[in-house]
Tab-separated table of C-alpha atoms in Angstrom:
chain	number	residue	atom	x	y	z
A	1	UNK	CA	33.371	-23.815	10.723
A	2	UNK	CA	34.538	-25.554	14.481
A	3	UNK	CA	33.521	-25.366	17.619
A	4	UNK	CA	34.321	-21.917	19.067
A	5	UNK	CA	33.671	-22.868	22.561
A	6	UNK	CA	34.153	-26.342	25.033
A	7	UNK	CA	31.227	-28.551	26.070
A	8	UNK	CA	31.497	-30.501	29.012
A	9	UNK	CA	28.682	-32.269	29.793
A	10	UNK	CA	29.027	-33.916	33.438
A	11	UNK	CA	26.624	-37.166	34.301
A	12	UNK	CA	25.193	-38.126	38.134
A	13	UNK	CA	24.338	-40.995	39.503
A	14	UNK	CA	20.287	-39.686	40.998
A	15	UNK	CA	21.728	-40.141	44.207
A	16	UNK	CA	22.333	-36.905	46.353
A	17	UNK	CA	25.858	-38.368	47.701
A	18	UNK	CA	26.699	-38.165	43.298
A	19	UNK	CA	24.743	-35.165	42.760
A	20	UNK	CA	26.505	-33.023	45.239
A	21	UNK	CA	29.914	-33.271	44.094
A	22	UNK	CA	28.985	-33.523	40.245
A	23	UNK	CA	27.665	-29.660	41.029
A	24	UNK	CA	30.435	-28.824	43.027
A	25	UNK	CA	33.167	-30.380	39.789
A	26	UNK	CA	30.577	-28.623	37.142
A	27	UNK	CA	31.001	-25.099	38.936
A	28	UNK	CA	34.754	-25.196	39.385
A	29	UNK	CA	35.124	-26.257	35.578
A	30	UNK	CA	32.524	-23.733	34.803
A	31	UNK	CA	33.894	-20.932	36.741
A	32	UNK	CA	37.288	-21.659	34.755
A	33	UNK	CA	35.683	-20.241	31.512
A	34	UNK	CA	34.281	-23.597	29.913
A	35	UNK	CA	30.418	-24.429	29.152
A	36	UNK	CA	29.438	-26.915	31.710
A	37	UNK	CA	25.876	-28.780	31.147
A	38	UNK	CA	25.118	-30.994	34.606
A	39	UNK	CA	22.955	-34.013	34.108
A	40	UNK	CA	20.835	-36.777	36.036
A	41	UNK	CA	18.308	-38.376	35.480
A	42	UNK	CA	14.200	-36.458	35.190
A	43	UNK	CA	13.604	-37.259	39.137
A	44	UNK	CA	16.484	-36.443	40.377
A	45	UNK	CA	16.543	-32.706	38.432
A	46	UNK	CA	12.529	-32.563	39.570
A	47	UNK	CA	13.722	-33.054	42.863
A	48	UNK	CA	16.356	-30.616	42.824
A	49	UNK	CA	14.644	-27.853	41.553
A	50	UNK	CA	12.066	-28.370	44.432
A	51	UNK	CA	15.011	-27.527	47.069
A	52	UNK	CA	16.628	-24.734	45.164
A	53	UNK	CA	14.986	-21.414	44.576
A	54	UNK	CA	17.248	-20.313	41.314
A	55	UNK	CA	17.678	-23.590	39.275
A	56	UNK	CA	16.910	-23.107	35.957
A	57	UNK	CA	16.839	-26.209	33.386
A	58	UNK	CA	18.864	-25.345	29.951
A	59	UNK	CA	19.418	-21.823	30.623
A	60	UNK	CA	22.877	-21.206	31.375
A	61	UNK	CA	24.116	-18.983	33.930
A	62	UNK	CA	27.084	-17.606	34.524
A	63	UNK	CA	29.623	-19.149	36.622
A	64	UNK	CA	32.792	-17.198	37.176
A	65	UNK	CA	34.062	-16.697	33.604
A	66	UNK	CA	32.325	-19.664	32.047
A	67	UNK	CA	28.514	-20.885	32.018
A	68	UNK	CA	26.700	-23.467	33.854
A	69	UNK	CA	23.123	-25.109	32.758
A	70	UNK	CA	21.254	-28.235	33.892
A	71	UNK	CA	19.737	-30.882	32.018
A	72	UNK	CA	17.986	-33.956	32.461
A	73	UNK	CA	17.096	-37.370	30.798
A	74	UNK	CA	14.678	-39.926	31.386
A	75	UNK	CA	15.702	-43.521	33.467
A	76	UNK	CA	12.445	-45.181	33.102
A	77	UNK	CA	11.316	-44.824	36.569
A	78	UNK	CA	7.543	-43.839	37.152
A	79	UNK	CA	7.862	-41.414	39.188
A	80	UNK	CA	4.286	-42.530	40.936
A	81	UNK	CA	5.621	-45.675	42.188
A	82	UNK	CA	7.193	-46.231	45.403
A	83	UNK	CA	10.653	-46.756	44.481
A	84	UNK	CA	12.240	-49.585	44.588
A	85	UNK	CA	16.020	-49.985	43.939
A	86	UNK	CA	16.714	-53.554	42.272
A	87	UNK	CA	13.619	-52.797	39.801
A	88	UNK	CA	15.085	-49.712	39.034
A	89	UNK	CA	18.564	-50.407	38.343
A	90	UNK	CA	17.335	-52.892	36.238
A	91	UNK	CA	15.326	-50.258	33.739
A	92	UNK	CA	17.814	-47.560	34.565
A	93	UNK	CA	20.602	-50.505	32.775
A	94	UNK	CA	18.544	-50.817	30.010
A	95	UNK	CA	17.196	-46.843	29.313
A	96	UNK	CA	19.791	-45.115	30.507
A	97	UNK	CA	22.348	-45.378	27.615
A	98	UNK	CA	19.715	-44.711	25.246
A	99	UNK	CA	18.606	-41.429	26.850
A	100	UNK	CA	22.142	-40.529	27.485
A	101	UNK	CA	22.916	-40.662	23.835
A	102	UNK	CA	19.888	-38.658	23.008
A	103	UNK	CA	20.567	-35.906	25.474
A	104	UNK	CA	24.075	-35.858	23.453
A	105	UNK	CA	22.202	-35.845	19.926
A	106	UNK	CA	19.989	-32.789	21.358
A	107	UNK	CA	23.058	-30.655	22.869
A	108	UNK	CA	24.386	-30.486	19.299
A	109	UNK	CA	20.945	-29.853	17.398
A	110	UNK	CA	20.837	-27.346	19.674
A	111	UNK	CA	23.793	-25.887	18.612
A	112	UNK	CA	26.208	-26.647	21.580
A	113	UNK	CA	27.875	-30.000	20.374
A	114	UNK	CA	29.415	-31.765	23.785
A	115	UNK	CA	33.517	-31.516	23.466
């Protein structure tokens, strides 16, 4: 039994000026009839779905002919702390690959294994 469908799962930078085109790529490869998932880091999704109305986390929608969802995993930043960028570059280095890697792990346990 295969894979009756293509994963791409797309990675941002939690910056806005990487966020912003990583959507933009995920909908045009979603609208082409692939599954897209779109992923940053926890703070940067939080702070997304504060500006956008219909953002749903892991619930794909419909883009085009394909489907589009959103995920996040965690970089190790507190999110009650004033950030700082050297500090958290630093724990984003070390966390980072290991939440990456998990967020890979869970799209197949899920039952949509990343292409």
């Amino acid at each position: 039994m295969g894979v009756e469908f293509v994963h791409f799962l797309i990675i941002s930078f939690p910056s806005q000026g990487h966020v912003n085109p990583a959507l933009r790529l995920t909908k045009l490869v979603a609208f082409k009839g692939l599954f897209v998932t779109c992923s940053t880091t926890e703070a940067a999704a939080l702070m997304m779905q504060k500006t956008t109305d219909n953002l749903t986390m892991k619930t794909p929608t419909p883009i085009g002919i394909g489907k589009l969802r959103f995920d996040s995993f965690f970089d190790g930043l507190d999110t009650t702390e004033p950030f700082e960028h050297e500090p958290w570059m630093e724990r984003f280095m070390k966390s980072g690959p290991q939440a990456v890697t998990q967020l890979i792990t869970q799209q197949a346990v899920e039952g949509q294994p990343v292409s």
